[in-house]
């Protein structure tokens, strides 16, 4: 028997995260927002102020997207966190500040109202993208976590 749990918002939002549990395993389905250039006005106008998962990239000289950050936000919402992480004036890290000042920054997001789902999804991505040091832990609810992503753009990024 398959248990299906919906973890996304139902109001005027076509992006989000859903989960399908099977025993002690889970399969997450992530419907990403379209990639957007990180402009403070676009972020304020388009990104909802709700909890969720985000990815932030920078464009290199060969027009490849490079991962800058993947994470989740609870309080303050996606709008505040993406805005904070993409503004060079709001960072103390000199390496990140240089990238934010010199490169074109892109982002995408997927809202969810489940802190446990965010922990599992971010852990999966960080374990996949940065296996030597994911830096976060999963919720501990499942033995195996699977992921299926859907996005309106064809994203190819370079680690």
Short mmCIF file of N, CA and C in Angstrom, two decimals:
data_model
loop_
_atom_site.label_atom_id
_atom_site.label_comp_id
_atom_site.label_asym_id
_atom_site.label_seq_id
_atom_site.Cartn_x
_atom_site.Cartn_y
_atom_site.Cartn_z
N UNK A 1 0.85 -1.18 0.00
CA UNK A 1 0.00 0.00 0.00
C UNK A 1 0.89 1.24 0.00
N UNK A 2 0.50 2.24 -0.77
CA UNK A 2 1.26 3.47 -0.90
C UNK A 2 0.54 4.59 -0.18
N UNK A 3 1.25 5.26 0.72
CA UNK A 3 0.71 6.44 1.38
C UNK A 3 1.18 7.66 0.62
N UNK A 4 0.29 8.55 0.31
CA UNK A 4 0.66 9.76 -0.41
C UNK A 4 0.38 10.97 0.48
N UNK A 5 1.38 11.80 0.65
CA UNK A 5 1.24 12.99 1.47
C UNK A 5 1.53 14.21 0.62
N UNK A 6 0.65 15.17 0.62
CA UNK A 6 0.87 16.40 -0.12
C UNK A 6 1.45 17.42 0.82
N UNK A 7 2.58 18.03 0.41
CA UNK A 7 3.28 18.96 1.27
C UNK A 7 3.40 20.34 0.64
N UNK A 8 2.55 20.66 -0.28
CA UNK A 8 2.70 21.94 -0.96
C UNK A 8 1.53 22.86 -0.64
N UNK A 9 1.71 24.12 -0.97
CA UNK A 9 0.65 25.10 -0.77
C UNK A 9 -0.38 24.96 -1.89
N UNK A 10 -1.63 25.26 -1.59
CA UNK A 10 -2.69 25.08 -2.56
C UNK A 10 -3.26 26.39 -3.10
N UNK A 11 -2.66 27.50 -2.80
CA UNK A 11 -3.22 28.75 -3.26
C UNK A 11 -2.34 29.38 -4.33
N UNK A 12 -2.82 29.55 -5.51
CA UNK A 12 -2.18 30.26 -6.61
C UNK A 12 -0.68 30.00 -6.71
N UNK A 13 -0.27 28.80 -6.42
CA UNK A 13 1.14 28.48 -6.46
C UNK A 13 1.30 27.16 -7.21
N UNK A 14 1.99 27.19 -8.31
CA UNK A 14 2.13 25.97 -9.09
C UNK A 14 3.43 25.23 -8.80
N UNK A 15 4.26 25.77 -7.93
CA UNK A 15 5.53 25.13 -7.59
C UNK A 15 5.41 24.57 -6.18
N UNK A 16 6.18 23.53 -5.90
CA UNK A 16 6.15 22.98 -4.56
C UNK A 16 6.72 21.59 -4.47
N UNK A 17 6.51 20.97 -3.34
CA UNK A 17 7.06 19.65 -3.05
C UNK A 17 5.93 18.74 -2.58
N UNK A 18 5.88 17.55 -3.15
CA UNK A 18 4.95 16.52 -2.68
C UNK A 18 5.77 15.28 -2.34
N UNK A 19 5.19 14.41 -1.56
CA UNK A 19 5.90 13.20 -1.14
C UNK A 19 4.98 12.00 -1.24
N UNK A 20 5.59 10.87 -1.57
CA UNK A 20 4.86 9.61 -1.60
C UNK A 20 5.65 8.62 -0.76
N UNK A 21 5.05 8.16 0.31
CA UNK A 21 5.72 7.24 1.22
C UNK A 21 5.38 5.81 0.86
N UNK A 22 6.38 4.95 0.95
CA UNK A 22 6.17 3.52 0.75
C UNK A 22 6.98 2.81 1.83
N UNK A 23 6.29 2.38 2.85
CA UNK A 23 6.98 1.75 3.98
C UNK A 23 7.90 2.74 4.67
N UNK A 24 9.18 2.39 4.73
CA UNK A 24 10.16 3.27 5.37
C UNK A 24 10.93 4.12 4.37
N UNK A 25 10.44 4.18 3.14
CA UNK A 25 11.08 4.98 2.09
C UNK A 25 10.14 6.09 1.65
N UNK A 26 10.71 7.11 1.00
CA UNK A 26 9.91 8.22 0.50
C UNK A 26 10.44 8.64 -0.87
N UNK A 27 9.52 9.07 -1.69
CA UNK A 27 9.86 9.61 -3.01
C UNK A 27 9.30 11.03 -3.06
N UNK A 28 10.21 12.02 -3.10
CA UNK A 28 9.79 13.41 -3.18
C UNK A 28 9.69 13.83 -4.63
N UNK A 29 8.68 14.64 -4.92
CA UNK A 29 8.49 15.23 -6.24
C UNK A 29 8.61 16.74 -6.07
N UNK A 30 9.61 17.32 -6.73
CA UNK A 30 9.85 18.75 -6.60
C UNK A 30 9.52 19.43 -7.91
N UNK A 31 8.61 20.37 -7.85
CA UNK A 31 8.25 21.19 -9.01
C UNK A 31 8.87 22.57 -8.78
N UNK A 32 10.03 22.82 -9.43
CA UNK A 32 10.76 24.06 -9.25
C UNK A 32 10.10 25.22 -9.97
N UNK A 33 10.32 26.41 -9.46
CA UNK A 33 9.94 27.63 -10.16
C UNK A 33 10.90 27.78 -11.35
N UNK A 34 10.55 28.64 -12.32
CA UNK A 34 11.51 28.89 -13.40
C UNK A 34 12.76 29.59 -12.84
N UNK A 35 13.89 29.34 -13.48
CA UNK A 35 15.11 30.07 -13.10
C UNK A 35 14.91 31.54 -13.38
N UNK A 36 15.38 32.38 -12.46
CA UNK A 36 15.27 33.84 -12.59
C UNK A 36 16.61 34.46 -12.27
N UNK A 37 16.91 35.57 -12.93
CA UNK A 37 18.08 36.34 -12.56
C UNK A 37 17.77 37.01 -11.23
N UNK A 38 18.74 36.98 -10.32
CA UNK A 38 18.54 37.53 -8.98
C UNK A 38 18.65 39.05 -9.00
N UNK A 39 17.53 39.66 -9.20
CA UNK A 39 17.41 41.12 -9.16
C UNK A 39 16.48 41.44 -8.00
N UNK A 40 16.87 42.40 -7.16
CA UNK A 40 16.08 42.67 -5.96
C UNK A 40 14.62 42.97 -6.26
N UNK A 41 14.35 43.62 -7.38
CA UNK A 41 12.97 43.97 -7.73
C UNK A 41 12.19 42.74 -8.17
N UNK A 42 12.84 41.86 -8.95
CA UNK A 42 12.18 40.63 -9.38
C UNK A 42 11.91 39.72 -8.19
N UNK A 43 12.87 39.64 -7.27
CA UNK A 43 12.68 38.80 -6.08
C UNK A 43 11.50 39.31 -5.27
N UNK A 44 11.45 40.61 -5.03
CA UNK A 44 10.35 41.18 -4.24
C UNK A 44 9.01 41.00 -4.92
N UNK A 45 8.99 41.03 -6.25
CA UNK A 45 7.73 40.94 -6.98
C UNK A 45 7.25 39.50 -7.19
N UNK A 46 8.17 38.54 -7.35
CA UNK A 46 7.78 37.20 -7.79
C UNK A 46 7.91 36.10 -6.74
N UNK A 47 8.81 36.25 -5.79
CA UNK A 47 9.06 35.16 -4.85
C UNK A 47 8.11 35.29 -3.66
N UNK A 48 7.39 34.21 -3.32
CA UNK A 48 6.47 34.29 -2.18
C UNK A 48 7.22 34.31 -0.85
N UNK A 49 6.61 34.89 0.13
CA UNK A 49 7.20 34.96 1.46
C UNK A 49 6.67 33.80 2.31
N UNK A 50 7.02 32.58 1.86
CA UNK A 50 6.61 31.35 2.54
C UNK A 50 7.84 30.47 2.70
N UNK A 51 7.73 29.42 3.50
CA UNK A 51 8.84 28.49 3.71
C UNK A 51 9.07 27.67 2.46
N UNK A 52 10.30 27.18 2.29
CA UNK A 52 10.60 26.34 1.15
C UNK A 52 12.08 26.08 0.96
N UNK A 53 12.37 25.47 -0.19
CA UNK A 53 13.73 25.09 -0.58
C UNK A 53 14.15 25.98 -1.74
N UNK A 54 15.44 26.35 -1.79
CA UNK A 54 15.94 27.21 -2.86
C UNK A 54 17.29 26.71 -3.36
N UNK A 55 17.63 27.08 -4.57
CA UNK A 55 18.96 26.88 -5.12
C UNK A 55 19.41 28.20 -5.73
N UNK A 56 20.68 28.55 -5.51
CA UNK A 56 21.24 29.79 -6.04
C UNK A 56 22.48 29.43 -6.86
N UNK A 57 22.58 30.00 -8.05
CA UNK A 57 23.65 29.71 -8.99
C UNK A 57 24.32 31.00 -9.44
N UNK A 58 25.53 30.86 -10.02
CA UNK A 58 26.16 31.97 -10.71
C UNK A 58 26.57 31.48 -12.09
N UNK A 59 26.57 32.39 -13.07
CA UNK A 59 26.88 32.06 -14.46
C UNK A 59 28.36 32.30 -14.72
N UNK A 60 29.06 31.26 -15.20
CA UNK A 60 30.49 31.43 -15.49
C UNK A 60 30.71 31.95 -16.91
N UNK A 61 31.97 32.09 -17.31
CA UNK A 61 32.31 32.66 -18.61
C UNK A 61 31.83 31.80 -19.77
N UNK A 62 31.69 30.49 -19.57
CA UNK A 62 31.22 29.58 -20.61
C UNK A 62 29.69 29.45 -20.62
N UNK A 63 29.02 30.32 -19.88
CA UNK A 63 27.55 30.33 -19.77
C UNK A 63 27.01 29.04 -19.14
N UNK A 64 27.78 28.49 -18.18
CA UNK A 64 27.31 27.36 -17.38
C UNK A 64 26.92 27.88 -16.01
N UNK A 65 25.84 27.34 -15.48
CA UNK A 65 25.45 27.71 -14.12
C UNK A 65 26.26 26.90 -13.13
N UNK A 66 26.76 27.57 -12.12
CA UNK A 66 27.53 26.92 -11.06
C UNK A 66 26.80 27.11 -9.74
N UNK A 67 26.71 26.02 -8.99
CA UNK A 67 25.99 26.05 -7.72
C UNK A 67 26.70 26.95 -6.72
N UNK A 68 25.95 27.86 -6.15
CA UNK A 68 26.47 28.72 -5.09
C UNK A 68 25.91 28.28 -3.74
N UNK A 69 24.62 27.93 -3.73
CA UNK A 69 23.99 27.57 -2.46
C UNK A 69 22.73 26.76 -2.71
N UNK A 70 22.45 25.83 -1.81
CA UNK A 70 21.18 25.12 -1.77
C UNK A 70 20.79 25.05 -0.30
N UNK A 71 19.55 25.36 -0.02
CA UNK A 71 19.12 25.36 1.37
C UNK A 71 17.63 25.51 1.50
N UNK A 72 17.21 25.76 2.73
CA UNK A 72 15.79 25.94 3.00
C UNK A 72 15.63 27.10 3.97
N UNK A 73 14.43 27.59 4.03
CA UNK A 73 14.13 28.69 4.94
C UNK A 73 12.77 28.46 5.58
N UNK A 74 12.71 28.77 6.85
CA UNK A 74 11.46 28.64 7.60
C UNK A 74 10.89 30.03 7.86
N UNK A 75 11.52 30.75 8.77
CA UNK A 75 11.04 32.06 9.18
C UNK A 75 11.53 33.12 8.21
N UNK A 76 10.67 34.04 7.87
CA UNK A 76 11.05 35.09 6.92
C UNK A 76 10.73 34.71 5.50
N UNK A 77 10.72 33.44 5.21
CA UNK A 77 10.30 32.96 3.91
C UNK A 77 11.36 33.02 2.82
N UNK A 78 10.98 32.45 1.68
CA UNK A 78 11.86 32.38 0.52
C UNK A 78 12.29 33.76 0.03
N UNK A 79 11.36 34.69 -0.02
CA UNK A 79 11.67 36.02 -0.53
C UNK A 79 12.81 36.66 0.25
N UNK A 80 12.71 36.66 1.56
CA UNK A 80 13.73 37.28 2.40
C UNK A 80 15.07 36.57 2.28
N UNK A 81 15.05 35.24 2.31
CA UNK A 81 16.30 34.48 2.28
C UNK A 81 17.01 34.60 0.94
N UNK A 82 16.28 34.46 -0.15
CA UNK A 82 16.90 34.59 -1.47
C UNK A 82 17.44 36.00 -1.66
N UNK A 83 16.68 36.97 -1.23
CA UNK A 83 17.12 38.37 -1.33
C UNK A 83 18.41 38.58 -0.52
N UNK A 84 18.46 38.03 0.69
CA UNK A 84 19.64 38.17 1.55
C UNK A 84 20.86 37.47 0.95
N UNK A 85 20.67 36.27 0.42
CA UNK A 85 21.79 35.49 -0.09
C UNK A 85 22.31 35.96 -1.45
N UNK A 86 21.55 36.79 -2.15
CA UNK A 86 21.98 37.25 -3.47
C UNK A 86 22.44 38.71 -3.48
N UNK A 87 22.45 39.35 -2.33
CA UNK A 87 22.86 40.75 -2.25
C UNK A 87 24.28 40.84 -1.69
N UNK A 88 25.24 41.35 -2.48
CA UNK A 88 26.62 41.43 -1.99
C UNK A 88 26.79 42.32 -0.77
N UNK A 89 25.89 43.26 -0.57
CA UNK A 89 25.98 44.14 0.59
C UNK A 89 25.58 43.46 1.90
N UNK A 90 24.92 42.31 1.78
CA UNK A 90 24.42 41.63 2.98
C UNK A 90 25.24 40.40 3.38
N UNK A 91 26.40 40.18 2.73
CA UNK A 91 27.22 39.02 3.07
C UNK A 91 28.54 39.45 3.71
N UNK A 92 29.04 38.60 4.62
CA UNK A 92 30.32 38.84 5.27
C UNK A 92 31.43 37.99 4.66
N UNK A 93 31.06 37.01 3.84
CA UNK A 93 32.03 36.10 3.22
C UNK A 93 32.67 36.78 2.01
N UNK A 94 33.99 37.03 2.04
CA UNK A 94 34.63 37.74 0.93
C UNK A 94 34.55 37.00 -0.41
N UNK A 95 34.63 35.66 -0.38
CA UNK A 95 34.53 34.87 -1.61
C UNK A 95 33.15 34.98 -2.24
N UNK A 96 32.12 34.84 -1.42
CA UNK A 96 30.75 34.96 -1.91
C UNK A 96 30.47 36.38 -2.37
N UNK A 97 31.00 37.36 -1.65
CA UNK A 97 30.78 38.76 -2.00
C UNK A 97 31.34 39.06 -3.39
N UNK A 98 32.53 38.54 -3.69
CA UNK A 98 33.15 38.76 -5.00
C UNK A 98 32.30 38.14 -6.11
N UNK A 99 31.81 36.92 -5.89
CA UNK A 99 30.95 36.26 -6.89
C UNK A 99 29.67 37.07 -7.08
N UNK A 100 29.05 37.48 -5.98
CA UNK A 100 27.80 38.24 -6.07
C UNK A 100 27.98 39.58 -6.77
N UNK A 101 29.14 40.20 -6.61
CA UNK A 101 29.40 41.49 -7.25
C UNK A 101 29.77 41.35 -8.73
N UNK A 102 30.53 40.27 -9.06
CA UNK A 102 31.10 40.16 -10.39
C UNK A 102 30.31 39.29 -11.36
N UNK A 103 29.48 38.40 -10.88
CA UNK A 103 28.82 37.42 -11.75
C UNK A 103 27.30 37.62 -11.77
N UNK A 104 26.69 37.02 -12.79
CA UNK A 104 25.23 37.03 -12.89
C UNK A 104 24.70 35.90 -12.00
N UNK A 105 23.80 36.24 -11.10
CA UNK A 105 23.28 35.30 -10.11
C UNK A 105 21.87 34.88 -10.50
N UNK A 106 21.58 33.58 -10.38
CA UNK A 106 20.28 33.01 -10.72
C UNK A 106 19.75 32.25 -9.52
N UNK A 107 18.43 32.05 -9.48
CA UNK A 107 17.83 31.29 -8.38
C UNK A 107 16.58 30.59 -8.86
N UNK A 108 16.16 29.60 -8.07
CA UNK A 108 14.86 28.95 -8.22
C UNK A 108 14.44 28.45 -6.86
N UNK A 109 13.16 28.11 -6.72
CA UNK A 109 12.65 27.73 -5.40
C UNK A 109 11.47 26.77 -5.54
N UNK A 110 11.15 26.10 -4.44
CA UNK A 110 9.99 25.22 -4.34
C UNK A 110 9.42 25.36 -2.93
N UNK A 111 8.25 25.95 -2.79
CA UNK A 111 7.66 26.13 -1.46
C UNK A 111 7.18 24.81 -0.85
N UNK A 112 7.20 24.73 0.46
CA UNK A 112 6.59 23.64 1.21
C UNK A 112 6.35 24.12 2.63
N UNK A 113 5.35 23.58 3.27
CA UNK A 113 5.07 23.97 4.65
C UNK A 113 5.53 22.92 5.66
N UNK A 114 6.36 21.98 5.22
CA UNK A 114 6.83 20.91 6.10
C UNK A 114 8.33 21.05 6.38
N UNK A 115 8.67 21.31 7.63
CA UNK A 115 10.08 21.43 8.02
C UNK A 115 10.81 20.11 7.82
N UNK A 116 10.15 18.99 8.11
CA UNK A 116 10.78 17.68 7.95
C UNK A 116 11.05 17.40 6.47
N UNK A 117 10.12 17.75 5.60
CA UNK A 117 10.34 17.55 4.15
C UNK A 117 11.50 18.42 3.67
N UNK A 118 11.57 19.66 4.15
CA UNK A 118 12.70 20.53 3.76
C UNK A 118 14.02 19.91 4.20
N UNK A 119 14.08 19.38 5.41
CA UNK A 119 15.32 18.77 5.91
C UNK A 119 15.73 17.60 5.02
N UNK A 120 14.77 16.76 4.65
CA UNK A 120 15.07 15.59 3.81
C UNK A 120 15.51 16.00 2.41
N UNK A 121 14.83 16.96 1.82
CA UNK A 121 15.14 17.40 0.46
C UNK A 121 16.50 18.09 0.42
N UNK A 122 16.76 19.00 1.33
CA UNK A 122 18.05 19.70 1.35
C UNK A 122 19.18 18.72 1.63
N UNK A 123 18.98 17.80 2.56
CA UNK A 123 20.00 16.79 2.82
C UNK A 123 20.29 15.99 1.55
N UNK A 124 19.25 15.56 0.83
CA UNK A 124 19.45 14.78 -0.40
C UNK A 124 20.27 15.57 -1.41
N UNK A 125 19.91 16.83 -1.64
CA UNK A 125 20.64 17.64 -2.62
C UNK A 125 22.08 17.88 -2.18
N UNK A 126 22.27 18.25 -0.93
CA UNK A 126 23.63 18.54 -0.47
C UNK A 126 24.48 17.28 -0.46
N UNK A 127 23.90 16.14 -0.11
CA UNK A 127 24.63 14.87 -0.14
C UNK A 127 24.99 14.50 -1.58
N UNK A 128 24.12 14.84 -2.53
CA UNK A 128 24.38 14.57 -3.94
C UNK A 128 25.40 15.54 -4.52
N UNK A 129 25.23 16.83 -4.26
CA UNK A 129 26.09 17.87 -4.85
C UNK A 129 27.43 17.98 -4.14
N UNK A 130 27.44 17.83 -2.83
CA UNK A 130 28.65 18.01 -2.03
C UNK A 130 28.83 16.79 -1.12
N UNK A 131 29.12 15.61 -1.69
CA UNK A 131 29.15 14.38 -0.89
C UNK A 131 30.20 14.38 0.22
N UNK A 132 31.28 15.14 0.05
CA UNK A 132 32.33 15.15 1.06
C UNK A 132 31.90 15.86 2.34
N UNK A 133 30.94 16.80 2.24
CA UNK A 133 30.49 17.52 3.42
C UNK A 133 29.10 18.11 3.18
N UNK A 134 28.05 17.32 3.37
CA UNK A 134 26.71 17.87 3.14
C UNK A 134 26.34 18.97 4.12
N UNK A 135 26.86 18.95 5.34
CA UNK A 135 26.64 20.03 6.29
C UNK A 135 25.27 20.09 6.93
N UNK A 136 24.38 19.19 6.58
CA UNK A 136 23.03 19.15 7.18
C UNK A 136 22.66 17.69 7.40
N UNK A 137 21.62 17.47 8.19
CA UNK A 137 21.14 16.11 8.39
C UNK A 137 19.69 16.02 7.96
N UNK A 138 19.26 14.81 7.65
CA UNK A 138 17.87 14.59 7.26
C UNK A 138 17.01 14.42 8.50
N UNK A 139 15.72 14.25 8.29
CA UNK A 139 14.78 14.20 9.42
C UNK A 139 14.86 12.89 10.19
N UNK A 140 15.41 11.83 9.59
CA UNK A 140 15.48 10.53 10.25
C UNK A 140 14.21 9.72 10.13
N UNK A 141 13.24 10.22 9.37
CA UNK A 141 11.96 9.52 9.24
C UNK A 141 12.03 8.34 8.28
N UNK A 142 12.96 8.35 7.33
CA UNK A 142 12.98 7.35 6.25
C UNK A 142 14.33 6.67 6.15
N UNK A 143 14.29 5.42 5.67
CA UNK A 143 15.54 4.70 5.41
C UNK A 143 16.15 5.12 4.09
N UNK A 144 15.31 5.32 3.06
CA UNK A 144 15.80 5.74 1.75
C UNK A 144 14.97 6.92 1.26
N UNK A 145 15.67 7.86 0.64
CA UNK A 145 15.02 9.05 0.09
C UNK A 145 15.31 9.10 -1.40
N UNK A 146 14.26 9.23 -2.19
CA UNK A 146 14.38 9.35 -3.64
C UNK A 146 13.84 10.70 -4.07
N UNK A 147 14.31 11.19 -5.21
CA UNK A 147 13.94 12.52 -5.66
C UNK A 147 13.59 12.50 -7.15
N UNK A 148 12.54 13.23 -7.50
CA UNK A 148 12.17 13.45 -8.90
C UNK A 148 11.91 14.93 -9.05
N UNK A 149 12.70 15.58 -9.92
CA UNK A 149 12.58 17.02 -10.12
C UNK A 149 11.89 17.34 -11.43
N UNK A 150 11.12 18.41 -11.39
CA UNK A 150 10.49 18.94 -12.58
C UNK A 150 10.73 20.44 -12.59
N UNK A 151 11.18 20.95 -13.75
CA UNK A 151 11.45 22.38 -13.86
C UNK A 151 11.09 22.84 -15.26
N UNK A 152 10.62 24.08 -15.39
CA UNK A 152 10.26 24.58 -16.72
C UNK A 152 11.46 24.84 -17.62
N UNK A 153 12.67 24.90 -17.05
CA UNK A 153 13.86 25.11 -17.86
C UNK A 153 14.71 23.85 -17.84
N UNK A 154 15.55 23.73 -18.81
CA UNK A 154 16.50 22.62 -18.85
C UNK A 154 17.78 23.08 -18.20
N UNK A 155 17.93 22.77 -16.92
CA UNK A 155 19.07 23.24 -16.14
C UNK A 155 20.22 22.27 -16.26
N UNK A 156 21.36 22.81 -16.67
CA UNK A 156 22.60 22.05 -16.63
C UNK A 156 23.58 22.90 -15.83
N UNK A 157 24.03 22.35 -14.74
CA UNK A 157 24.94 23.13 -13.90
C UNK A 157 26.22 22.33 -13.70
N UNK A 158 27.28 23.03 -13.37
CA UNK A 158 28.59 22.45 -13.16
C UNK A 158 28.93 22.61 -11.69
N UNK A 159 29.30 21.51 -11.00
CA UNK A 159 29.65 21.63 -9.58
C UNK A 159 30.92 22.44 -9.36
#
